[in-house]
Every structure is written in structure tokens, then in C-alpha cells.
Short mmCIF file of C-alpha atoms and ligand atoms in Angstrom, two decimals:
data_model
loop_
_atom_site.label_atom_id
_atom_site.label_comp_id
_atom_site.label_asym_id
_atom_site.label_seq_id
_atom_site.Cartn_x
_atom_site.Cartn_y
_atom_site.Cartn_z
CA MET A 13 15.69 8.55 25.82
CA SER A 14 17.70 9.82 22.61
CA ASN A 15 17.06 12.66 20.17
CA GLN A 16 16.95 9.97 17.34
CA SER A 17 13.08 8.59 18.95
CA LEU A 18 12.56 12.39 18.93
CA LEU A 19 12.07 13.62 16.08
CA SER A 20 8.72 11.28 14.98
CA GLU A 21 6.79 12.16 18.29
CA GLN A 22 7.65 15.97 17.97
CA VAL A 23 6.64 16.48 14.24
CA VAL A 24 3.05 14.69 15.80
CA THR A 25 3.17 17.27 18.36
CA ALA A 26 3.77 19.90 15.92
CA ILE A 27 0.94 18.47 13.00
CA ARG A 28 -1.36 18.09 16.73
CA GLY A 29 -0.49 22.36 17.65
CA VAL A 30 -1.90 23.04 13.90
CA LEU A 31 -4.37 20.67 13.26
CA GLY A 32 -6.37 19.50 16.32
CA PRO A 33 -6.92 15.72 17.52
CA GLY A 34 -7.14 13.87 14.07
CA PRO A 35 -8.41 12.16 12.04
CA ALA A 36 -7.02 14.26 9.11
CA MET A 37 -6.69 12.63 5.71
CA LEU A 38 -3.79 13.73 3.40
CA HIS A 39 -6.19 15.69 0.33
CA GLU A 40 -10.29 15.67 0.76
CA PRO A 41 -12.23 17.12 -1.33
CA SER A 42 -14.10 20.80 -0.12
CA LEU A 43 -17.35 20.77 -1.74
CA LYS A 44 -19.48 23.83 0.06
CA GLY A 45 -20.64 25.71 -3.02
CA ASN A 46 -23.17 25.33 -5.27
CA GLU A 47 -21.43 21.67 -6.40
CA TRP A 48 -25.48 20.31 -5.44
CA VAL A 49 -27.32 23.29 -7.33
CA TYR A 50 -25.69 22.46 -10.42
CA LEU A 51 -25.72 18.73 -10.08
CA LYS A 52 -29.72 18.88 -9.78
CA GLU A 53 -29.82 21.34 -13.07
CA CYS A 54 -27.91 18.94 -14.74
CA LEU A 55 -30.56 16.26 -13.85
CA ASP A 56 -33.50 17.66 -14.44
CA SER A 57 -32.53 19.32 -17.98
CA THR A 58 -31.56 15.67 -18.62
CA PHE A 59 -27.99 16.95 -19.61
CA VAL A 60 -26.11 14.81 -17.70
CA SER A 61 -23.33 13.83 -20.40
CA SER A 62 -21.00 14.31 -23.68
CA VAL A 63 -23.94 17.62 -23.95
CA GLY A 64 -24.61 20.69 -21.55
CA LYS A 65 -23.98 24.02 -21.12
CA PHE A 66 -21.34 23.56 -17.51
CA VAL A 67 -18.49 22.08 -20.84
CA ASP A 68 -18.69 25.35 -22.11
CA ARG A 69 -18.98 27.20 -18.96
CA PHE A 70 -16.14 25.43 -17.25
CA GLU A 71 -13.42 25.79 -19.90
CA VAL A 72 -14.36 29.64 -20.62
CA ASP A 73 -13.91 29.99 -16.58
CA LEU A 74 -10.82 27.91 -16.58
CA ALA A 75 -9.32 30.13 -18.80
CA CYS A 76 -10.67 33.24 -17.12
CA PHE A 77 -9.22 32.10 -14.04
CA THR A 78 -5.45 31.14 -15.67
CA GLY A 79 -5.15 33.42 -18.39
CA ALA A 80 -4.89 30.63 -20.85
CA LYS A 81 -6.63 31.40 -24.31
CA HIS A 82 -8.21 28.85 -24.21
CA ALA A 83 -8.94 25.28 -22.39
CA VAL A 84 -10.37 22.20 -23.26
CA ALA A 85 -12.07 19.80 -20.83
CA VAL A 86 -11.36 16.28 -20.91
CA VAL A 87 -11.87 13.40 -18.87
CA ASN A 88 -8.87 12.93 -16.80
CA GLY A 89 -5.02 14.80 -16.33
CA THR A 90 -3.55 11.48 -17.76
CA ALA A 91 -5.35 12.37 -21.13
CA ALA A 92 -5.08 15.99 -21.37
CA LEU A 93 -1.42 14.80 -21.25
CA HIS A 94 -1.67 12.17 -23.81
CA ILE A 95 -3.47 14.47 -26.39
CA ALA A 96 -1.31 17.70 -25.47
CA LEU A 97 1.90 15.08 -26.26
CA LYS A 98 0.30 13.99 -29.53
CA LEU A 99 -0.39 17.85 -30.84
CA ALA A 100 3.13 19.19 -29.77
CA GLY A 101 4.39 16.49 -32.02
CA VAL A 102 5.35 13.73 -29.88
CA GLN A 103 5.61 10.04 -32.70
CA ALA A 104 5.93 7.12 -32.21
CA GLY A 105 9.70 5.98 -31.58
CA ASP A 106 10.07 9.35 -30.25
CA GLU A 107 11.64 10.36 -26.64
CA VAL A 108 10.03 13.29 -24.50
CA LEU A 109 12.43 14.73 -21.12
CA ILE A 110 10.45 14.16 -18.31
CA PRO A 111 10.92 14.12 -14.32
CA ALA A 112 11.99 11.35 -12.61
CA LEU A 113 10.64 12.86 -9.71
CA THR A 114 6.59 12.71 -11.11
CA PHE A 115 3.29 10.63 -11.33
CA VAL A 116 3.30 7.89 -13.14
CA ALA A 117 1.29 9.46 -14.73
CA THR A 118 3.69 11.97 -16.54
CA ALA A 119 4.98 8.83 -17.51
CA ASN A 120 2.59 6.61 -19.11
CA ALA A 121 1.18 9.37 -21.09
CA VAL A 122 4.34 9.37 -23.59
CA THR A 123 3.63 5.74 -23.46
CA TYR A 124 0.36 6.30 -25.20
CA CYS A 125 1.74 7.60 -27.80
CA ALA A 126 4.42 5.48 -28.69
CA ALA A 127 7.77 7.41 -27.52
CA THR A 128 10.11 6.49 -24.67
CA PRO A 129 10.18 8.54 -21.65
CA HIS A 130 13.74 9.98 -21.11
CA PHE A 131 14.59 10.76 -17.03
CA PHE A 132 15.98 14.26 -15.60
CA ASP A 133 16.33 15.29 -12.28
CA SER A 134 15.01 17.81 -9.98
CA GLU A 135 16.80 20.41 -7.91
CA ALA A 136 15.85 20.58 -4.50
CA ARG A 137 14.90 24.22 -4.23
CA THR A 138 11.70 23.49 -6.58
CA LEU A 139 11.12 19.49 -7.07
CA GLY A 140 11.57 20.56 -10.57
CA VAL A 141 13.56 20.19 -13.25
CA ASP A 142 17.13 21.29 -12.43
CA VAL A 143 17.64 22.99 -15.82
CA ALA A 144 21.69 24.05 -15.34
CA LYS A 145 22.10 20.28 -15.32
CA LEU A 146 19.41 19.09 -17.64
CA ARG A 147 21.58 21.05 -20.47
CA ASP A 148 24.99 19.61 -19.19
CA TYR A 149 23.63 16.71 -19.75
CA LEU A 150 21.97 17.29 -23.76
CA THR A 151 25.04 19.26 -24.10
CA ASN A 152 27.04 16.06 -24.09
CA PHE A 153 24.81 13.46 -25.33
CA THR A 154 22.39 14.66 -28.17
CA GLU A 155 23.29 17.11 -31.22
CA GLN A 156 21.27 18.85 -33.15
CA ARG A 157 19.88 17.03 -36.68
CA SER A 158 17.71 19.38 -39.26
CA ASN A 159 16.58 21.50 -36.56
CA GLN A 160 15.84 18.11 -34.26
CA CYS A 161 17.29 16.85 -30.70
CA VAL A 162 18.63 13.81 -31.42
CA ASN A 163 20.01 11.00 -28.68
CA ARG A 164 23.19 9.82 -29.39
CA ALA A 165 23.15 6.85 -27.40
CA SER A 166 19.87 5.69 -29.05
CA GLY A 167 19.35 7.90 -32.24
CA ARG A 168 15.97 9.09 -31.31
CA VAL A 169 14.84 12.38 -32.15
CA ILE A 170 13.58 13.75 -28.52
CA ARG A 171 10.65 15.63 -28.81
CA ALA A 172 9.11 17.63 -26.15
CA LEU A 173 9.85 18.64 -22.15
CA VAL A 174 7.61 18.14 -19.61
CA PRO A 175 8.66 19.63 -16.42
CA MET A 176 5.86 18.98 -13.52
CA HIS A 177 5.48 21.31 -11.25
CA THR A 178 5.69 19.10 -8.16
CA PHE A 179 3.39 19.81 -5.21
CA GLY A 180 1.98 22.94 -6.54
CA HIS A 181 5.47 24.55 -6.93
CA PRO A 182 6.55 26.52 -10.22
CA VAL A 183 9.91 25.14 -11.89
CA ASP A 184 12.08 27.89 -12.89
CA ILE A 185 10.22 28.37 -15.90
CA ASP A 186 12.41 30.63 -18.10
CA GLY A 187 15.20 28.07 -17.73
CA VAL A 188 13.02 25.50 -19.29
CA LEU A 189 12.05 28.33 -22.21
CA ALA A 190 15.51 28.70 -22.35
CA LEU A 191 16.73 26.11 -22.66
CA ALA A 192 13.33 24.26 -24.64
CA SER A 193 14.65 27.17 -27.53
CA GLU A 194 18.12 25.98 -27.34
CA PHE A 195 17.26 22.71 -27.88
CA LYS A 196 14.22 22.81 -30.38
CA LEU A 197 12.40 21.31 -27.27
CA ALA A 198 8.27 22.17 -27.03
CA VAL A 199 7.63 22.24 -23.41
CA VAL A 200 4.24 20.75 -22.73
CA GLU A 201 3.42 21.92 -18.29
CA ASP A 202 2.04 19.44 -16.56
CA ALA A 203 0.25 21.80 -14.00
CA ALA A 204 -1.92 18.78 -13.18
CA GLU A 205 -0.59 19.65 -9.26
CA SER A 206 -0.63 23.73 -9.80
CA LEU A 207 -3.69 24.77 -10.75
CA GLY A 208 -3.85 28.66 -8.83
CA SER A 209 0.34 28.01 -8.53
CA THR A 210 1.98 31.51 -10.34
CA TYR A 211 5.80 32.17 -11.89
CA CYS A 212 6.01 35.90 -11.81
CA GLY A 213 2.28 36.66 -11.99
CA GLN A 214 1.89 34.16 -14.96
CA HIS A 215 -0.77 31.02 -14.09
CA THR A 216 1.24 27.94 -14.71
CA GLY A 217 0.48 26.01 -17.13
CA THR A 218 0.47 28.54 -20.02
CA PHE A 219 3.73 29.15 -20.75
CA GLY A 220 4.45 26.04 -22.49
CA LEU A 221 3.06 25.41 -26.28
CA LEU A 222 0.40 23.98 -24.41
CA GLY A 223 -0.62 22.82 -20.37
CA THR A 224 -2.40 19.75 -18.83
CA LEU A 225 -4.67 20.67 -15.10
CA SER A 226 -5.66 17.48 -13.00
CA PHE A 227 -9.47 17.82 -11.21
CA ASN A 228 -9.04 14.19 -9.84
CA GLY A 229 -10.48 13.68 -5.47
CA ASN A 230 -7.38 14.47 -4.66
CA LYS A 231 -6.51 17.44 -6.05
CA THR A 232 -6.98 21.18 -5.33
CA ILE A 233 -10.14 21.34 -6.87
CA THR A 234 -12.13 18.44 -7.81
CA THR A 235 -14.34 17.11 -11.02
CA GLY A 236 -15.07 13.84 -9.78
CA GLY A 237 -12.84 12.52 -12.26
CA GLY A 238 -11.28 15.46 -15.21
CA GLY A 239 -8.86 17.53 -16.25
CA ALA A 240 -7.88 20.35 -19.34
CA ILE A 241 -5.40 21.22 -22.28
CA LEU A 242 -4.43 24.66 -21.68
CA THR A 243 -3.16 26.35 -24.81
CA ASN A 244 -2.16 30.15 -26.40
CA ASP A 245 -2.86 28.72 -29.65
CA ALA A 246 -6.46 28.53 -30.87
CA ALA A 247 -5.37 26.05 -33.58
CA LEU A 248 -3.71 23.53 -31.26
CA ALA A 249 -6.86 24.46 -29.16
CA ARG A 250 -9.46 23.57 -31.94
CA HIS A 251 -7.66 19.92 -32.34
CA ALA A 252 -7.59 19.53 -28.97
CA LYS A 253 -11.63 19.83 -29.02
CA HIS A 254 -11.31 17.51 -31.83
CA LEU A 255 -9.32 14.59 -30.96
CA THR A 256 -10.87 14.64 -27.75
CA THR A 257 -14.33 14.09 -29.79
CA THR A 258 -13.85 11.14 -31.53
CA ALA A 259 -12.44 13.43 -34.31
CA LYS A 260 -16.24 14.12 -34.98
CA LEU A 261 -17.32 16.16 -38.18
CA PRO A 262 -19.39 18.57 -37.47
CA HIS A 263 -23.13 17.83 -38.82
CA ALA A 264 -26.91 16.88 -38.43
CA TRP A 265 -26.86 13.83 -38.61
CA GLU A 266 -23.91 12.04 -40.60
CA TYR A 267 -21.10 10.83 -38.74
CA ARG A 268 -17.49 10.99 -40.24
CA HIS A 269 -14.86 11.71 -38.26
CA ASP A 270 -11.21 12.29 -40.46
CA GLU A 271 -8.59 11.05 -37.75
CA ILE A 272 -8.53 8.66 -35.72
CA GLY A 273 -9.57 10.24 -32.31
CA TYR A 274 -10.62 10.01 -28.56
CA ASN A 275 -12.91 9.84 -26.32
CA TYR A 276 -11.86 11.68 -23.86
CA ARG A 277 -14.59 14.04 -23.38
CA LEU A 278 -15.62 15.39 -19.96
CA PRO A 279 -19.46 14.43 -19.39
CA ASN A 280 -21.70 17.74 -18.30
CA LEU A 281 -22.20 16.16 -14.20
CA ASN A 282 -18.26 16.26 -14.14
CA ALA A 283 -18.36 20.05 -15.16
CA ALA A 284 -21.23 20.89 -13.40
CA LEU A 285 -19.24 19.90 -10.22
CA GLY A 286 -16.30 21.95 -11.20
CA CYS A 287 -18.34 25.09 -12.44
CA ALA A 288 -19.14 25.07 -8.64
CA GLN A 289 -15.48 24.46 -7.57
CA LEU A 290 -13.91 26.97 -9.25
CA GLU A 291 -15.74 28.97 -7.87
CA GLN A 292 -14.05 28.41 -4.12
CA LEU A 293 -10.89 27.87 -5.56
CA PRO A 294 -9.79 31.95 -4.63
CA SER A 295 -11.01 31.21 -0.93
CA MET A 296 -9.23 27.47 -0.48
CA LEU A 297 -6.19 28.94 -1.82
CA THR A 298 -5.39 31.59 1.02
CA ALA A 299 -6.67 28.98 3.24
CA LYS A 300 -4.08 26.56 2.10
CA ARG A 301 -1.21 29.50 2.40
CA ASP A 302 -2.80 29.58 6.12
CA LEU A 303 -1.94 26.46 6.89
CA PHE A 304 1.02 26.78 4.70
CA ALA A 305 1.79 29.62 7.60
CA ARG A 306 0.13 27.62 10.67
CA TYR A 307 2.63 25.03 9.77
CA GLN A 308 5.59 26.79 9.69
CA SER A 309 5.25 27.99 13.06
CA ALA A 310 4.71 24.61 14.18
CA PHE A 311 7.45 23.64 12.59
CA ALA A 312 9.67 26.44 12.47
CA GLN A 313 11.48 24.94 16.04
CA LEU A 314 12.21 21.79 14.92
CA THR A 315 15.88 20.67 14.07
CA GLY A 316 16.15 18.06 11.49
CA VAL A 317 12.77 18.65 9.05
CA THR A 318 11.91 21.65 6.84
CA LEU A 319 8.86 22.59 5.51
CA LEU A 320 9.07 23.56 2.04
CA ALA A 321 8.25 26.85 0.88
CA GLU A 322 7.15 28.53 -2.66
CA PRO A 323 10.16 29.01 -4.92
CA ALA A 324 11.52 32.64 -5.34
CA GLN A 325 8.71 34.96 -7.50
CA CYS A 326 6.35 31.92 -7.15
CA GLN A 327 2.46 31.84 -6.12
CA SER A 328 2.15 27.52 -5.00
CA ASN A 329 -1.29 26.76 -4.26
CA TYR A 330 0.65 24.65 -1.78
CA TRP A 331 -1.34 21.57 -3.00
CA LEU A 332 0.19 19.59 -0.69
CA GLN A 333 2.46 20.83 2.57
CA THR A 334 6.01 18.93 2.53
CA LEU A 335 8.09 18.62 4.77
CA LEU A 336 12.05 17.78 3.91
CA LEU A 337 14.64 15.99 6.75
CA ASP A 338 17.93 16.48 6.75
CA ASP A 339 20.73 14.33 5.93
CA ASP A 340 21.18 13.62 10.17
CA HIS A 341 17.10 12.46 10.14
CA ALA A 342 16.84 11.46 6.67
CA ASP A 343 17.27 7.22 8.36
CA GLN A 344 13.64 8.51 10.63
CA ARG A 345 11.66 8.76 7.54
CA ASP A 346 10.14 5.53 7.88
CA GLU A 347 9.59 6.01 11.85
CA ILE A 348 7.60 9.24 10.99
CA LEU A 349 5.51 7.80 8.66
CA ALA A 350 4.73 5.12 10.71
CA ALA A 351 3.54 7.60 14.16
CA THR A 352 1.84 10.51 12.69
CA ASN A 353 -0.08 7.75 10.52
CA ALA A 354 -0.65 5.39 13.79
CA ALA A 355 -1.85 9.26 15.10
CA THR A 356 -4.87 9.40 12.53
CA TYR A 357 -2.59 11.61 10.42
CA MET A 358 -2.04 10.97 7.31
CA THR A 359 1.43 11.48 6.09
CA ARG A 360 3.04 9.58 2.80
CA PRO A 361 6.14 9.47 1.32
CA VAL A 362 6.98 10.93 -2.49
CA TRP A 363 6.24 8.33 -5.76
CA ILE A 364 8.10 5.59 -6.10
CA LEU A 365 10.71 7.29 -8.65
CA MET A 366 9.96 5.98 -12.26
CA HIS A 367 13.35 4.71 -13.53
CA GLU A 368 12.36 2.29 -10.22
CA LEU A 369 9.70 1.11 -11.92
CA THR A 370 8.88 -1.79 -14.06
CA PRO A 371 8.10 -0.29 -16.62
CA PHE A 372 10.08 2.28 -16.88
CA LYS A 373 13.75 0.07 -15.80
CA ASP A 374 14.87 0.18 -19.37
CA SER A 375 14.56 3.77 -20.15
CA PRO A 376 17.19 6.41 -20.84
CA ARG A 377 17.99 8.51 -18.02
CA MET A 378 20.82 11.13 -16.69
CA ASP A 379 22.53 10.95 -13.18
CA LEU A 380 19.31 11.18 -10.71
CA SER A 381 21.17 11.81 -7.23
CA THR A 382 19.23 14.68 -6.45
CA ALA A 383 15.63 12.99 -7.02
CA GLN A 384 16.98 10.00 -5.39
CA TRP A 385 18.13 12.25 -2.23
CA LEU A 386 14.76 14.33 -2.31
CA SER A 387 12.50 10.60 -2.53
CA GLN A 388 14.68 9.92 1.03
CA ARG A 389 13.63 12.93 2.56
CA LEU A 390 10.56 14.07 1.53
CA ILE A 391 7.19 14.24 3.11
CA ASN A 392 3.20 15.18 2.23
CA ILE A 393 1.60 15.60 5.86
CA PRO A 394 -2.29 16.51 5.97
CA SER A 395 -3.02 19.16 3.24
CA SER A 396 -6.89 19.69 2.76
CA SER A 397 -7.74 23.16 2.37
CA GLY A 398 -10.94 22.13 5.60
CA LEU A 399 -7.97 21.92 6.62
CA VAL A 400 -8.22 25.93 8.44
CA SER A 401 -11.33 26.54 10.18
CA THR A 402 -11.70 29.86 8.71
CA PHE A 403 -12.59 28.57 5.84
CA LEU A 404 -16.33 28.18 5.35
C1 LIG B 511 -2.67 14.01 -10.65
C2 LIG B 511 -1.55 13.81 -11.54
C3 LIG B 511 -1.68 13.47 -13.65
C4 LIG B 511 -3.05 13.31 -13.75
O1 LIG B 511 -3.45 12.25 -12.78
P1 LIG B 511 -4.97 12.33 -13.18
O2 LIG B 511 -5.57 11.57 -12.01
O3 LIG B 511 -5.22 11.49 -14.55
O4 LIG B 511 -6.54 12.98 -13.17
C5 LIG B 511 -0.57 14.04 -13.91
N1 LIG B 511 0.31 14.27 -13.17
C6 LIG B 511 0.50 14.45 -12.56
C7 LIG B 511 2.60 14.95 -12.03
C8 LIG B 511 -0.44 14.83 -11.21
O5 LIG B 511 0.28 14.80 -9.78
#
């Protein structure tokens, strides 16, 4: 048998060595704390919907955990991005710089502002924005007009830059902040995947003007569906709350709305889950690091594949554990996906790149060769915190 056909078997054996016999999902919720208690409290109180103490508590707990001055809970991470972009000043006809290598929500949220996503390349080290390459590109293809960054080809203002912390690994944030101030771009961090990840000790999502989180069922913690907007700016936080709660002016009985708002509020039921989940987040993060360490020793001897580790000076939440195939083995990706899934270990490739999706096929972009290279070589493997037996 040639080495070629062996790698997929070696990957299955390595995963089995860590997890034991399957099945193992890619990422399952772990609901082992006060979820039932808090949900029962909601039901008993009848406060199941848009009013209730768990929404306020969840926002306080999130701010406390992340170190953001303010957190505004919303109905999902996409809605959080939509409102964060609006508050960052994104207007109809603008362009917004986002990675080609991201989940579709990042691109969709830009279009909800009637703006156009403009795709940038990623670096292999962080899987996030390649700052040096983006600087070269902006230098060559944009100009500053009355303190705004204008795309010379389209004539449109590039209003904002959205770094995304892929699979929980923080991007080069110092580089992002320097680039953004140089080119007069607002920074909105898509931290949907990076709750619990830090850069130089500071929580991701708190560096930009605004940051966004997701609590979808497959994320590190879940509220069923949910999201949050983080910001250190009190006025932006107030405006985020206002816009996500139909822009209603406070009054005992009058329904007066002073701008077009959105029904993006997180229901109290979901927030109750969130409070219970946040209590367990520190132990989930420990379990996910433990899982990483176990995978690391299991994959250490394999040639052809590397387990991705957190970038220097960063702590990753290791939301999704990730293998990177080397150039000699990239052609075996689908074979590895087939073998692992057949062995009941759920694995998957990274998302199809945004510029390859029909709705974004005409969107502007820079050279995306590293994102393309990565997209042929990345494989996510089972990553739930509950896979580690030491986690209660
Ligand atoms: C999960 C996710 C979101 C938000 O998703 P929702 O399902 O709307 O909560 C946004 N961006 C990225 C990169 C994500 O992974």
C-alpha cells in the first residue's frame, strides 16, 4: 500500500486514540449547569419573551467576562453584525473590507446595510487578515478623499474593516488597528467564533469600535440562537440597544419610535440559557485546551498534516480544532473527510470562499491566493468541550 492511501487511515486512528470509539459531532452544546433552573424560573415567572431579568444579567455577565464596557444581547450573531456595521457608519453604497475566508454571515450583514463586501486575503499563521498584503493593496488601489478611503476603481467609500477570528484564533490585532487608522477605516471585529480568546491578554471583540459575538448552537456557548454587540463607547451601546428594540422611546403607554429600528432583542428564555452557559465557560475553555493538547500528541508523529495552534501572544478558545494538510497531501483532503465521517467522526472542510458564492461573485476583491490555498487544505475535527472526560 502506498503512503498516499495511508494518511486518511492514520488520521482516523489518531482521532480514535483521543476520542475512543465514535460517534463524535463537530461541535455539540454542553448543557450541564443551571440551564434547567434558570429556564424554570423564566417559565414560572411568565417572563419568557422580550422583558425579564436574564437579559440584563446576561449583558452584565458578558461585559464582565470580556472586559468590554458594554454588551447588548441580540437575537443572533448576524443581527449583531448588521447593527454594529450600521453604528460604525456603514451606509448604502459603501464598501466594507471582510475576509473571503469566513462564514457567510459576515458578508450577508454587509449587504443588509446596502453596502458591498470587498474581500481581503488571509495569512496561514492566524487564518485571519494578512495585514501587510492588505496594506499594499489599499496603498495601490485606494485614495484618501476628505478623510475617507475611496476605492479608485468603483469610486465608492470603503468605510470599515471587519477582521474575523477564525475558529477562535485571534488575528494580528495590532496590525489591524494600525492599518485602520492609517486608511481611516472603522474596525468592527467579528468575534462570533472567539468568545474566550484573547490577544495580549485582552478579549477579542473589544479592540475595535464595536465587536460581535454569536451564541448559535454550534458555538463555544449557546443560547439556542443569540448574539451580542460589544463596545467601550456608552453612546454606541445605548444606540445599539435602541436600534435592536424597535427604536421605541421609553414611555408608560405611548408607542413612539424615532427611527427605523429592528426587532433584534434576545428573548429572556434564551438569555437564561446564556447566563447558565457563561457560568461554565471557564471550565469549557479548559476542556477545549485539554482536547487540543491530546490531539497535539496524537498528531505529532503524522507527516503531511499539522494541528493548528494558537498564534504567539494569543490564547485561542480552540472553538474548532483544525488540521492543515501540507502541499504533498492536499489532494487527499476529500479522502480524509470521507474516511473520518465514515468512521463516525464528523469532520468538514472550511467554508466555500465568499467570492465563489453566487451572491458575491461580482464583489470586489484583492488577490486571494492564500485563502484559496488554505481552503483546499483545512479540515475541522470534533471539538466539543464535552469530548474531554475530565469535563463534568
Ligand atoms: C456564527 C458566525 C456568525 C454569526 O452567526 P449567527 O448564526 O447569526 O449567530 C458570524 N460570523 C461568523 C464568522 C460566524 O462563525
